[in-house]
Short mmCIF file of C-alpha atoms in Angstrom, two decimals:
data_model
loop_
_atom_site.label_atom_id
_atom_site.label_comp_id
_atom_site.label_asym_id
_atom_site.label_seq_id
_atom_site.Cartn_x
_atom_site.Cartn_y
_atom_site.Cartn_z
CA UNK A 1 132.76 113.81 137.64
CA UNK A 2 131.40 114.69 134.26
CA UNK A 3 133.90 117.04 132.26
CA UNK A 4 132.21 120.39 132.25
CA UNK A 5 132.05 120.22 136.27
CA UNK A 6 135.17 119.06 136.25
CA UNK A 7 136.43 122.66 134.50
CA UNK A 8 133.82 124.36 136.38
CA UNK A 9 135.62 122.88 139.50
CA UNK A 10 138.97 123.46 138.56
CA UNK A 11 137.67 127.27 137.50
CA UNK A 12 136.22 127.89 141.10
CA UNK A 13 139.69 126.59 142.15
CA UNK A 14 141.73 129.26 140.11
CA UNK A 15 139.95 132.00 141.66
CA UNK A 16 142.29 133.58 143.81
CA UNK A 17 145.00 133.44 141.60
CA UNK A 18 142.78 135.06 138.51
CA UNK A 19 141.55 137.92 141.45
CA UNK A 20 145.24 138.38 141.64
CA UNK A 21 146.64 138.45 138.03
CA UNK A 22 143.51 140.37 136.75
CA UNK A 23 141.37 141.90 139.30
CA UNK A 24 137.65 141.84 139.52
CA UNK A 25 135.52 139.44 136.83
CA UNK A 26 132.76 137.64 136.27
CA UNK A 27 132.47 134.57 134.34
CA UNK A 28 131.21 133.99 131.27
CA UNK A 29 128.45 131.69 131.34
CA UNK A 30 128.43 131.20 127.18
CA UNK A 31 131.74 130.12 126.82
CA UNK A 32 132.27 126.47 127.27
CA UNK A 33 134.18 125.59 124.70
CA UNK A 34 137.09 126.53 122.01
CA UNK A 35 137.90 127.56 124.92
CA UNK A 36 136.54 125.62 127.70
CA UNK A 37 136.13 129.46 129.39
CA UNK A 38 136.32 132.93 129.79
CA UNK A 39 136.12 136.08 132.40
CA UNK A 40 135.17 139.27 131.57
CA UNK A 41 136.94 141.33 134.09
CA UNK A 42 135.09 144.56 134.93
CA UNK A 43 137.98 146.31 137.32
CA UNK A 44 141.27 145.39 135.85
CA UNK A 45 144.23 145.23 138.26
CA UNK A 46 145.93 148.97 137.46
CA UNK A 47 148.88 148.00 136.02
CA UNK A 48 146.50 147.27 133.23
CA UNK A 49 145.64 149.82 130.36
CA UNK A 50 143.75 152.30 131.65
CA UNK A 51 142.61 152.52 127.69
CA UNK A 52 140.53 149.05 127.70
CA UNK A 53 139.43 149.63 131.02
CA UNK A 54 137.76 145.94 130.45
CA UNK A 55 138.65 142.77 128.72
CA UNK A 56 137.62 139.38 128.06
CA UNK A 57 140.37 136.50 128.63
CA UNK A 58 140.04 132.81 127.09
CA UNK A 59 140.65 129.82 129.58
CA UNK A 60 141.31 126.60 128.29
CA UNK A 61 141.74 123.58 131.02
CA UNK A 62 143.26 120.49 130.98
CA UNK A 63 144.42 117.65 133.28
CA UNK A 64 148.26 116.60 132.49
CA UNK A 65 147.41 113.20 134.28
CA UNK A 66 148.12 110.42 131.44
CA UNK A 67 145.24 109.10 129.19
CA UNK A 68 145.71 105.71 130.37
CA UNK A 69 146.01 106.84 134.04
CA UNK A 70 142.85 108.96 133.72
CA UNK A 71 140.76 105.95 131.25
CA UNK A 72 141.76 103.21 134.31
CA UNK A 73 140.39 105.23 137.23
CA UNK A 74 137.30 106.78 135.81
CA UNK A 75 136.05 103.33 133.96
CA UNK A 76 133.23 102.62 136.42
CA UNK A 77 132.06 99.51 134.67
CA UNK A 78 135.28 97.65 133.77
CA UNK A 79 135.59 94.93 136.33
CA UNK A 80 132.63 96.01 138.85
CA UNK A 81 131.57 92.45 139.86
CA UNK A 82 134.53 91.89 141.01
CA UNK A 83 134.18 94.99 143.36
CA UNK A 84 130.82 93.92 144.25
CA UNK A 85 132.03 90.23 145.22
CA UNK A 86 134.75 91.77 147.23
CA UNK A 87 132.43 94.14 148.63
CA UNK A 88 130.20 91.29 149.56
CA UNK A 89 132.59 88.98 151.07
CA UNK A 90 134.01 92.07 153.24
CA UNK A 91 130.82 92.33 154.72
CA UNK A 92 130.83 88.90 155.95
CA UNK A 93 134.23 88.93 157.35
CA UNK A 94 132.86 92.12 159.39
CA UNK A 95 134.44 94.48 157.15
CA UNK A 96 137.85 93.46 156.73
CA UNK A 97 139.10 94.59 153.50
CA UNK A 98 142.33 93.27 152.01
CA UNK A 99 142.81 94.55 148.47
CA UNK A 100 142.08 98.39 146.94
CA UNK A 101 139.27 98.29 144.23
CA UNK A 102 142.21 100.06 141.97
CA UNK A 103 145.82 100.91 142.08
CA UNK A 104 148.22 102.30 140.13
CA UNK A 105 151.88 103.66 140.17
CA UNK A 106 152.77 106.86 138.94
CA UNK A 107 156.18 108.38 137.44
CA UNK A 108 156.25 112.13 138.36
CA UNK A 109 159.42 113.67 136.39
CA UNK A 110 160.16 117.05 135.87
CA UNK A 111 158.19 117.18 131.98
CA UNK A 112 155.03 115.94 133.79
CA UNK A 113 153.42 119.60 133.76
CA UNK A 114 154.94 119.99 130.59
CA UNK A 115 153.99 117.72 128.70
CA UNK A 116 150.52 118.17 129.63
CA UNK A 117 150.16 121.39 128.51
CA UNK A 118 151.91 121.04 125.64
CA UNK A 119 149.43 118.95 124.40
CA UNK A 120 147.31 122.10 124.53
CA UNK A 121 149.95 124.17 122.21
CA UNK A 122 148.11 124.42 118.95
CA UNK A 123 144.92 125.29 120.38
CA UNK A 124 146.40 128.82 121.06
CA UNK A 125 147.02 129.79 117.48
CA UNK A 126 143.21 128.91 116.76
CA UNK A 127 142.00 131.11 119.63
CA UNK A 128 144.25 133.76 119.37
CA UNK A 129 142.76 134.49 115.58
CA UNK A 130 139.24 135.33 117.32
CA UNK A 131 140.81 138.61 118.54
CA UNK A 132 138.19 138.16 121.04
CA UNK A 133 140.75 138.07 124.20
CA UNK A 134 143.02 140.16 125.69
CA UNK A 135 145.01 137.25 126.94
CA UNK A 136 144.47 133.61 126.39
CA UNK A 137 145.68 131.10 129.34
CA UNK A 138 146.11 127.25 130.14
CA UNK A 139 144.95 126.45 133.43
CA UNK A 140 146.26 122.52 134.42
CA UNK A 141 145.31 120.28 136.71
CA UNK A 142 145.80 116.79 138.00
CA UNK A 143 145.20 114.30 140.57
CA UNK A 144 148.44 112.60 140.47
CA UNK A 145 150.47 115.16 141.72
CA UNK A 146 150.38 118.03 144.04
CA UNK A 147 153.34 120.30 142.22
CA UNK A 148 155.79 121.05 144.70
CA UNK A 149 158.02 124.27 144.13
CA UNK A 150 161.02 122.54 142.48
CA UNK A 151 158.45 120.87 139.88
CA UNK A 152 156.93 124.16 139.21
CA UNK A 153 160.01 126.08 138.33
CA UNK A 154 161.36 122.88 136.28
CA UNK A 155 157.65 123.38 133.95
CA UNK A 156 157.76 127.11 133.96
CA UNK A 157 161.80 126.60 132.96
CA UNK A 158 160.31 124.20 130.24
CA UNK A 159 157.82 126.22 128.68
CA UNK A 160 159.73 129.29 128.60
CA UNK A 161 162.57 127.55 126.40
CA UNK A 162 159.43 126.61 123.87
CA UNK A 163 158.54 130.23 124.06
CA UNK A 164 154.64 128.73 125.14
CA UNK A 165 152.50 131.09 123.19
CA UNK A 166 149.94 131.09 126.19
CA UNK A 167 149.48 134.48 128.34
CA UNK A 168 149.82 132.47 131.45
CA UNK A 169 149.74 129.13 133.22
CA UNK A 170 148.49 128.32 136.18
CA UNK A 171 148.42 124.61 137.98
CA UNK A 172 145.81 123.28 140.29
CA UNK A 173 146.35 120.37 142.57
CA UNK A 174 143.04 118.59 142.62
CA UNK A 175 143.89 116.51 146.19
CA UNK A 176 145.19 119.82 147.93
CA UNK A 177 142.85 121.93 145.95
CA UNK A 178 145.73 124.64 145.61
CA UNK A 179 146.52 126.27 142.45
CA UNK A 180 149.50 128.50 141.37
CA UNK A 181 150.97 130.29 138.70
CA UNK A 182 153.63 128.54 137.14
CA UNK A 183 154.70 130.50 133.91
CA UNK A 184 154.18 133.62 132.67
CA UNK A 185 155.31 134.66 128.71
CA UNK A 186 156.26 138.03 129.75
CA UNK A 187 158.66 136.46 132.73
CA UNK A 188 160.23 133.81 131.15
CA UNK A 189 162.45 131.43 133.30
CA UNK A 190 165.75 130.96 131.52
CA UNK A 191 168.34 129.49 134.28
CA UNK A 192 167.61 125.60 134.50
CA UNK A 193 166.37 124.46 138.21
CA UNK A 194 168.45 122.18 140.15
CA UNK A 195 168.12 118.02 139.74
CA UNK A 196 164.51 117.36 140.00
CA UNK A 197 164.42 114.07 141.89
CA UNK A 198 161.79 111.75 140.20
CA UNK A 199 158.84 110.60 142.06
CA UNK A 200 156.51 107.65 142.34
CA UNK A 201 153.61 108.55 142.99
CA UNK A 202 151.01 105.48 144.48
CA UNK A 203 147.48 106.41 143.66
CA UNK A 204 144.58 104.24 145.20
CA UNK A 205 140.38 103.81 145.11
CA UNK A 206 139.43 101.94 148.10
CA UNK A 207 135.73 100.75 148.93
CA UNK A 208 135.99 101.03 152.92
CA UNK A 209 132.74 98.75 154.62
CA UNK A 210 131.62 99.68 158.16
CA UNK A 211 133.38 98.10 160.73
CA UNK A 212 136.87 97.04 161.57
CA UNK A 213 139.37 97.47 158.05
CA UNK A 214 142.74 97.25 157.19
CA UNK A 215 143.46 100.10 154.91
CA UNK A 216 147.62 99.81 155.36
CA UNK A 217 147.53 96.14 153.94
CA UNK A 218 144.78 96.65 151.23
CA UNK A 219 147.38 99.12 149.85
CA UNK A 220 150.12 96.98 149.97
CA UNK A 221 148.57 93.83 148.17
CA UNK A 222 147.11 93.71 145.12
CA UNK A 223 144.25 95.65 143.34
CA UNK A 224 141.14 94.20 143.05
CA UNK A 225 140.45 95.27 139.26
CA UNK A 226 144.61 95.63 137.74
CA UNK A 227 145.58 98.59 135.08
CA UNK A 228 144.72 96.81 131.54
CA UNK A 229 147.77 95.82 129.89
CA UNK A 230 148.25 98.45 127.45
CA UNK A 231 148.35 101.41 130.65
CA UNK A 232 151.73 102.25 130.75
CA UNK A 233 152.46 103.02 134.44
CA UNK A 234 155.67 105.08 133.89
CA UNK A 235 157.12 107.24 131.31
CA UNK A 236 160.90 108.35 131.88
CA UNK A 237 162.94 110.80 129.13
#
């Protein structure tokens, strides 16, 4: 998915949430970049200043899946005839598949979040000089992981020791297509979570023929096309 669908995607996603922190907005088509968006909300939520009875917020978005996670899966070219002679063989064996085009392990800590929209940290200071928005926010998303409760608190716990100079955060699980708010300046999070038990996350692309297929062993051998040697699978602190 190209990147500006991507953020329109993950935009479309946040709606609920942004109905719910803001109140009724439109979108403003012009913005698309420095920050990647923007609402212009028309009927502020009243706990808002009945002064500015509209505003303009800036959106950036980001995925906090890792660069070498994201360059591996969305290479379409790297290693293709391979897929195609796989493809081609499966067909002959009546669609048996026994290998995943792609597959990767993932590390999910508790700084995953974190450090993924950290990397996002300096781009407030530039956007907040615009005096153009009321607030500025970091919306995240990712693939990898679907951000259970005890990994939200841990980022929003995070963030709020760095004092995160963005208005709000929000996550958005891609594979559940859920987002939340995670962290809010105003409400900082200052008691530290309990033990956030690391996860390892297995993340697959599968070609699947038509006709009979063995999905459960293609996972377990294998890939087809393996992450290039510099993708480091798993970062731990």
């Amino acid at each position: 998915m190209k990147k500006r669908n991507l953020e329109l995607k993950v935009l479309d996603l946040a709606k609920t949430e942004l109905d719910k922190l803001y109140g009724f907005y439109n979108i403003d088509e012009s913005q698309n970049d420095r920050p990647d968006a923007a609402i212009n909300v028309i009927e502020p939520r009243s706990d808002f200043d009945e002064k500015n009875p509209s505003f303009k917020v800036g959106i950036e978005i980001t995925s906090v899946d890792k660069e070498d996670v994201q360059a591996y899966f969305n290479d379409q070219t790297y290693g293709i005839n391979k897929i195609n002679e796989a493809f081609a063989e499966n067909k002959k064996n009546g669609g048996k598949i026994n290998h995943a085009n792609k597959k990767m392990e993932i590390f999910v800590d508790e700084f995953y979040i974190y450090e993924g929209a950290m990397k996002k940290l300096k781009k407030h200071e530039d956007y907040a000089k615009s005096n153009i928005f009321k607030d500025i926010i970091l919306i995240c998303h990712s693939e990898n992981t679907n951000s259970n409760k005890l990994l939200r608190e841990w980022t929003n716990f995070l963030l709020s020791k760095e004092n995160f100079p963005f208005d709000k955060v929000l996550f958005t699980a891609l594979e559940t297509q859920k987002c939340f708010l995670i962290y809010e300046k105003k409400k900082p999070l200052l008691t530290e979570p309990r033990p956030f038990n690391h996860v390892r996350h297995q993340r697959a692309e599968i070609t699947i023929p038509i006709g009979h297929h063995n999905i459960l062993g293609a996972l377990l051998n294998e890939p087809i096309i393996q992450p290039k040697k510099s993708a480091k699978r798993t970062k731990k602190h």
